Coordinates of C-alpha atoms in Angstrom, one line a residue:
M298 CA -23.9 -22.1 5.7
A299 CA -26.8 -19.6 5.6
P300 CA -26.4 -16.3 3.3
A301 CA -26.2 -14.7 6.7
S302 CA -24.2 -16.6 8.0
K303 CA -21.8 -16.3 4.9
A304 CA -22.6 -12.5 4.8
D305 CA -21.7 -12.1 8.3
R306 CA -18.1 -14.0 8.2
K307 CA -16.9 -12.2 5.4
A308 CA -17.8 -9.0 7.0
A309 CA -15.6 -10.4 10.1
L310 CA -13.2 -11.5 8.1
D311 CA -13.0 -8.3 6.1
V312 CA -12.3 -5.9 9.9
A313 CA -9.1 -8.8 10.6
S314 CA -8.1 -7.9 7.7
W315 CA -8.1 -4.5 7.5
M316 CA -6.8 -4.4 11.9
F317 CA -3.7 -6.3 10.5
N318 CA -3.0 -3.5 7.9
V319 CA -3.8 -1.0 9.6
V320 CA -1.9 -2.6 12.9
T321 CA 0.9 -3.4 11.1
S322 CA 1.4 -0.1 8.7
V323 CA 1.4 1.8 11.4
G324 CA 4.3 0.0 13.6
I325 CA 6.4 0.0 10.9
I326 CA 6.3 4.2 10.2
M327 CA 6.7 4.8 13.6
V328 CA 9.4 1.8 13.9
N329 CA 11.2 3.7 10.5
K330 CA 10.3 7.1 12.0
S331 CA 12.5 5.8 15.3
L332 CA 15.5 3.8 13.2
M333 CA 16.0 6.9 10.2
A334 CA 15.4 9.8 13.1
S335 CA 17.3 8.8 15.8
Y336 CA 19.6 6.3 14.6
G337 CA 20.5 8.2 11.4
F338 CA 19.8 5.1 9.1
S339 CA 18.7 7.2 6.1
F340 CA 18.9 3.7 3.5
A341 CA 15.5 3.9 3.1
T342 CA 15.9 1.4 -1.2
T343 CA 18.0 -0.7 1.0
L344 CA 15.8 -1.6 4.5
T345 CA 12.6 -2.1 1.8
G346 CA 15.0 -4.7 0.2
L347 CA 15.2 -5.9 3.2
H348 CA 11.5 -6.3 4.3
F349 CA 11.1 -8.4 1.2
T350 CA 14.4 -10.4 2.4
A351 CA 12.1 -11.5 5.0
T352 CA 9.1 -11.8 3.4
T353 CA 10.6 -13.8 0.9
L354 CA 12.0 -16.7 4.6
M355 CA 8.7 -16.0 6.1
T356 CA 7.6 -17.5 2.3
V357 CA 10.0 -20.1 2.0
V358 CA 9.2 -21.2 5.4
L359 CA 5.7 -21.1 4.9
R360 CA 5.8 -23.5 1.5
C361 CA 8.1 -25.9 3.3
L362 CA 5.1 -26.5 5.5
G363 CA 3.1 -26.5 3.4
Y364 CA 0.4 -23.0 3.3
I365 CA 1.7 -22.2 -0.2
Q366 CA 0.3 -24.6 -2.5
P367 CA 1.9 -24.8 -6.1
S368 CA 0.7 -22.1 -8.4
H369 CA 1.8 -20.3 -11.9
L370 CA 2.5 -16.1 -13.1
P371 CA 4.4 -15.9 -16.2
L372 CA 7.3 -14.3 -15.7
P373 CA 6.0 -11.5 -18.4
D374 CA 3.4 -10.4 -15.8
L375 CA 6.1 -10.9 -12.3
I376 CA 8.2 -8.4 -13.4
K377 CA 5.8 -5.8 -14.8
F378 CA 4.8 -6.0 -11.9
V379 CA 8.0 -5.9 -9.9
I380 CA 9.2 -2.6 -12.1
F381 CA 5.6 -1.0 -10.7
A382 CA 6.5 -1.5 -7.8
N383 CA 10.3 -1.3 -7.3
L384 CA 9.2 2.0 -9.4
S385 CA 7.2 3.1 -7.2
I386 CA 9.2 2.5 -4.3
V387 CA 11.9 5.0 -5.4
G388 CA 9.7 7.3 -7.2
M389 CA 8.2 8.2 -3.7
N390 CA 11.6 8.6 -1.7
V391 CA 12.9 10.7 -5.3
S392 CA 9.8 12.5 -4.2
L393 CA 10.1 13.0 -1.0
M394 CA 14.5 14.5 -2.0
W395 CA 13.1 16.2 -4.4
N396 CA 9.7 18.5 -3.8
S397 CA 8.6 20.1 -1.0
V398 CA 6.1 18.7 2.5
G399 CA 2.8 19.9 0.4
F400 CA 3.6 18.9 -2.3
Y401 CA 5.0 15.3 -1.5
Q402 CA 1.7 14.7 0.3
I403 CA -0.3 16.3 -2.7
A404 CA 0.7 13.4 -4.9
K405 CA 0.3 11.0 -2.4
L406 CA -3.3 12.1 -2.2
C407 CA -3.6 12.0 -6.4
M408 CA -3.1 8.4 -6.3
I409 CA -6.6 8.0 -6.0
P410 CA -8.4 9.6 -8.4
V411 CA -5.3 7.4 -11.3
S412 CA -6.6 4.5 -9.2
C413 CA -9.9 5.1 -9.7
L414 CA -9.8 6.4 -12.8
L415 CA -7.8 2.5 -13.5
E416 CA -10.5 0.7 -12.6
V417 CA -13.1 2.7 -14.6
L418 CA -10.6 1.6 -18.2
F419 CA -10.1 -1.8 -16.9
D420 CA -12.2 -2.7 -15.2
K421 CA -15.5 -1.1 -16.4
V422 CA -15.9 0.3 -12.6
R423 CA -18.9 2.7 -12.8
Y424 CA -18.9 4.1 -9.6
S425 CA -22.1 6.4 -7.3
R426 CA -22.6 10.3 -6.3
D427 CA -22.2 9.5 -3.1
T428 CA -18.9 7.2 -3.3
K429 CA -17.7 10.4 -5.8
L430 CA -18.3 13.4 -3.4
S431 CA -16.7 10.7 -0.3
I432 CA -14.1 10.4 -1.7
L433 CA -13.4 13.9 -2.7
V434 CA -14.5 14.9 1.0
V435 CA -11.0 11.7 2.0
L436 CA -9.1 14.3 0.1
V437 CA -10.1 17.6 1.2
G438 CA -9.7 16.5 4.3
V439 CA -6.4 14.7 4.7
A440 CA -5.3 17.7 2.2
V441 CA -6.4 20.1 5.7
C442 CA -4.0 18.4 7.7
T443 CA -1.2 17.2 5.7
I444 CA -0.3 19.9 3.0
T445 CA 1.6 22.6 4.6
D446 CA 3.9 24.3 2.0
V447 CA 2.7 23.9 -2.1
S448 CA 6.2 24.1 -4.2
V449 CA 6.3 22.4 -7.0
N450 CA 9.8 22.4 -9.3
A451 CA 10.2 20.3 -13.0
R452 CA 12.4 17.5 -11.8
G453 CA 10.2 17.1 -8.7
L454 CA 6.9 17.0 -10.5
I455 CA 8.1 14.2 -13.1
A456 CA 9.4 12.7 -9.8
A457 CA 6.2 12.7 -8.5
T458 CA 4.4 11.8 -11.5
I459 CA 6.4 8.6 -11.7
A460 CA 5.9 7.6 -8.3
V461 CA 2.0 7.9 -8.2
W462 CA 1.5 6.4 -11.5
S463 CA 3.6 3.7 -10.3
T464 CA 1.9 2.7 -6.8
A465 CA -1.4 3.3 -8.7
L466 CA -0.1 0.9 -11.2
Q467 CA 1.0 -1.8 -8.6
Q468 CA -1.7 -2.0 -6.4
Y469 CA -3.9 -1.9 -9.5
Y470 CA -1.6 -4.9 -10.7
V471 CA -2.0 -6.5 -7.0
H472 CA -5.7 -6.6 -7.6
F473 CA -5.9 -8.0 -11.3
L474 CA -3.4 -10.6 -10.6
Q475 CA -4.9 -12.6 -8.1
R476 CA -7.9 -12.1 -9.9
K477 CA -6.1 -13.8 -13.5
Y478 CA -4.9 -16.6 -12.0
S479 CA -6.3 -17.0 -9.0
L480 CA -3.6 -16.6 -7.2
G481 CA -4.3 -16.5 -2.9
S482 CA -1.8 -13.4 -1.4
F483 CA 0.5 -16.2 0.1
N484 CA 1.2 -17.3 -3.5
L485 CA 1.5 -13.8 -5.4
L486 CA 4.3 -12.0 -2.6
G487 CA 6.1 -16.1 -2.5
H488 CA 6.2 -15.0 -6.6
T489 CA 6.8 -11.2 -6.3
A490 CA 8.8 -10.8 -2.8
P491 CA 12.5 -13.0 -4.0
T492 CA 12.6 -11.0 -7.2
Q493 CA 12.0 -7.7 -5.6
A494 CA 14.1 -8.7 -2.9
A495 CA 17.8 -9.7 -5.0
S496 CA 16.4 -6.3 -7.1
L497 CA 16.3 -4.0 -4.1
L498 CA 19.2 -5.0 -2.7
L499 CA 21.9 -4.5 -6.0
L500 CA 20.5 -1.7 -6.5
G501 CA 19.2 0.0 -3.1
P502 CA 23.0 1.0 -1.7
F503 CA 23.2 2.7 -5.4
V504 CA 20.2 4.4 -5.2
D505 CA 20.5 5.2 -1.3
Y506 CA 24.0 6.7 -1.9
W507 CA 22.1 9.1 -4.9
L508 CA 19.7 9.7 -2.6
T509 CA 21.6 10.6 0.8
K510 CA 25.3 11.0 -0.1
K511 CA 25.9 8.4 2.2
R512 CA 27.1 4.5 1.7
V513 CA 24.9 1.5 4.1
D514 CA 28.2 -0.2 3.8
A515 CA 29.8 2.6 6.2
F516 CA 26.8 2.7 8.3
N517 CA 27.7 2.0 11.9
Y518 CA 25.5 0.1 13.6
N519 CA 25.0 -0.6 16.9
V520 CA 23.4 -3.0 19.1
V521 CA 19.9 -1.1 19.4
A522 CA 19.7 0.4 15.4
V523 CA 20.2 -3.7 14.0
F524 CA 17.6 -4.1 16.4
F525 CA 15.1 -1.9 15.2
V526 CA 16.4 -3.5 11.3
V527 CA 15.7 -6.0 12.5
L528 CA 11.9 -5.5 14.2
S529 CA 11.3 -3.1 10.8
C530 CA 12.0 -6.1 8.8
T531 CA 10.3 -8.6 10.9
I532 CA 6.8 -6.4 11.1
A533 CA 7.1 -5.6 7.1
I534 CA 5.9 -8.8 7.6
G535 CA 2.7 -8.6 8.3
T536 CA 2.6 -4.8 6.2
N537 CA 3.2 -7.0 2.9
L538 CA 0.6 -9.3 3.3
S539 CA -1.9 -7.5 4.7
Q540 CA -1.4 -5.0 1.8
F541 CA -1.6 -8.1 -0.4
I542 CA -4.7 -9.6 1.5
C543 CA -6.3 -6.3 1.4
I544 CA -6.4 -5.7 -2.1
G545 CA -7.2 -8.8 -3.2
R546 CA -10.6 -8.6 -0.5
F547 CA -11.5 -5.2 -2.0
T548 CA -9.9 -3.1 -4.8
A549 CA -6.6 -0.8 -5.6
V550 CA -9.1 2.5 -4.2
S551 CA -10.6 0.7 -1.1
F552 CA -7.6 0.7 -0.3
Q553 CA -5.9 3.9 -0.9
V554 CA -8.9 5.9 0.3
L555 CA -9.1 3.4 3.9
G556 CA -4.9 3.9 4.1
H557 CA -5.6 6.9 4.7
M558 CA -7.1 6.1 8.0
K559 CA -3.4 5.1 8.5
T560 CA -2.5 9.0 7.7
I561 CA -4.7 9.9 10.5
L562 CA -2.9 7.6 13.0
V563 CA -0.1 7.8 12.2
L564 CA -0.2 12.0 12.6
V565 CA -1.7 11.8 15.6
L566 CA 0.4 8.6 17.3
G567 CA 3.6 11.7 16.6
F568 CA 1.8 13.9 17.7
F569 CA 1.6 12.0 21.4
L570 CA 4.7 10.3 20.4
F571 CA 7.6 13.2 19.1
G572 CA 5.4 16.0 20.2
R573 CA 2.5 18.5 19.6
E574 CA 4.1 20.7 17.3
G575 CA 2.4 21.2 15.0
L576 CA -1.1 19.6 16.4
N577 CA -3.7 22.9 15.5
F578 CA -7.8 23.6 14.5
H579 CA -7.3 23.5 10.9
V580 CA -5.5 19.9 11.6
I581 CA -7.9 18.7 14.0
L582 CA -10.8 19.3 11.5
G583 CA -8.8 17.7 8.6
M584 CA -8.6 15.1 10.6
L585 CA -12.1 14.9 11.9
L586 CA -13.3 15.0 8.3
A587 CA -11.5 12.6 6.7
V588 CA -12.8 10.0 9.0
V589 CA -16.5 10.7 8.8
G590 CA -15.4 10.2 4.7
M591 CA -13.8 7.1 5.1
I592 CA -16.6 6.4 6.7
W593 CA -19.2 7.6 4.4
Y594 CA -16.9 6.0 1.8
G595 CA -17.6 2.4 3.1
N596 CA -21.5 2.6 3.4
A597 CA -21.7 4.4 0.1
S598 CA -19.6 2.3 -2.1
S599 CA -21.4 -1.3 -0.3
K600 CA -25.1 -0.1 -1.1
P601 CA -26.3 -1.8 -4.9
G602 CA -24.6 0.3 -7.0
G603 CA -22.6 2.0 -5.0
K604 CA -18.9 0.7 -6.7
E605 CA -20.3 -1.9 -9.8
R606 CA -18.1 -3.6 -12.5
R607 CA -19.2 -5.9 -15.4
S608 CA -17.4 -9.3 -15.2
F609 CA -17.4 -12.5 -16.0
S610 CA -16.4 -15.9 -14.0
T611 CA -12.6 -17.4 -12.9
P612 CA -12.8 -21.0 -11.5
S613 CA -13.0 -20.8 -7.8
D614 CA -10.1 -22.4 -6.1
K615 CA -8.2 -22.8 -2.7
S616 CA -6.6 -19.3 -2.6
Q617 CA -10.4 -17.9 -2.7
K618 CA -9.9 -18.3 0.8
D619 CA -8.1 -15.1 0.9
G620 CA -10.7 -13.4 -0.1
L621 CA -11.4 -13.9 -3.6
L622 CA -15.0 -13.1 -5.3
S623 CA -15.9 -13.6 -8.8
E624 CA -19.8 -13.8 -10.1
S625 CA -20.8 -13.4 -13.2
G626 CA -22.2 -10.1 -14.5
L627 CA -22.8 -7.6 -12.5
E628 CA -20.5 -7.3 -9.1
K629 CA -19.6 -5.8 -6.3
V630 CA -16.3 -4.3 -5.6

């Protein structure tokens, strides 16, 4: 195949992967918002455990059909990944409970510089000036349209710090494990989803009771609420898979930067579906700034020298169909 056609195919797969993640992520946020706001199902940690249970069932079916090949992930790496991932989930929920919405949004924005730091330290990534400035524009834009009241307290700051670092480490680890062990997205999910499902279903009810003072077993499971839970779990399969695909194809930083497009879409859909209260000039300005920053980031990071790292070649295998690329020497990411 000619180099140009290979590049076109990769670009098409990148766009498809990203759109898959955007659609499933925005969809699950809308469904969960309806489930929690309209039907009072406030058990976020337990719901995440159900999401990974559904994802586990999907990987079992795909393995039986031969779409997931046998692979190996060392137990210490699996345990570290699950710890980071579960701390991220619990940390985000606790941070939202203990902090103002404004500070919670600031903490989420901090994931990008933390992810950049991890890539600089561990992957020796170098960012161009334009790439750094485009990230700054995205941060400013999202901050303008999402941050309102900001108040800080000691325990909230601790929870936010744990949430930010654990989330950044979990997303970095997705990319790291796929590259190190030549694991495709399905393979990595097949290793991590069962452990996450078991641990979150075991701890989730206790964490949710601590956060909400409500018991998940005492909830009124009517037909409509159960339908939304099942719908949420179904969409979560695509969300979890698309996250692993996108981070594998791009990096944790790119996933975070472009991920704020979902923040903008959620805001827009929220205004249309749940009322236009809060829609004003500075929100619109922030949205436009964020979109401009994302376009700039995509252009700047794809240019030679925009974002590069020193890397060593790794064995290629079937999992490279999920977008795992490695070359000797200087690699553009």
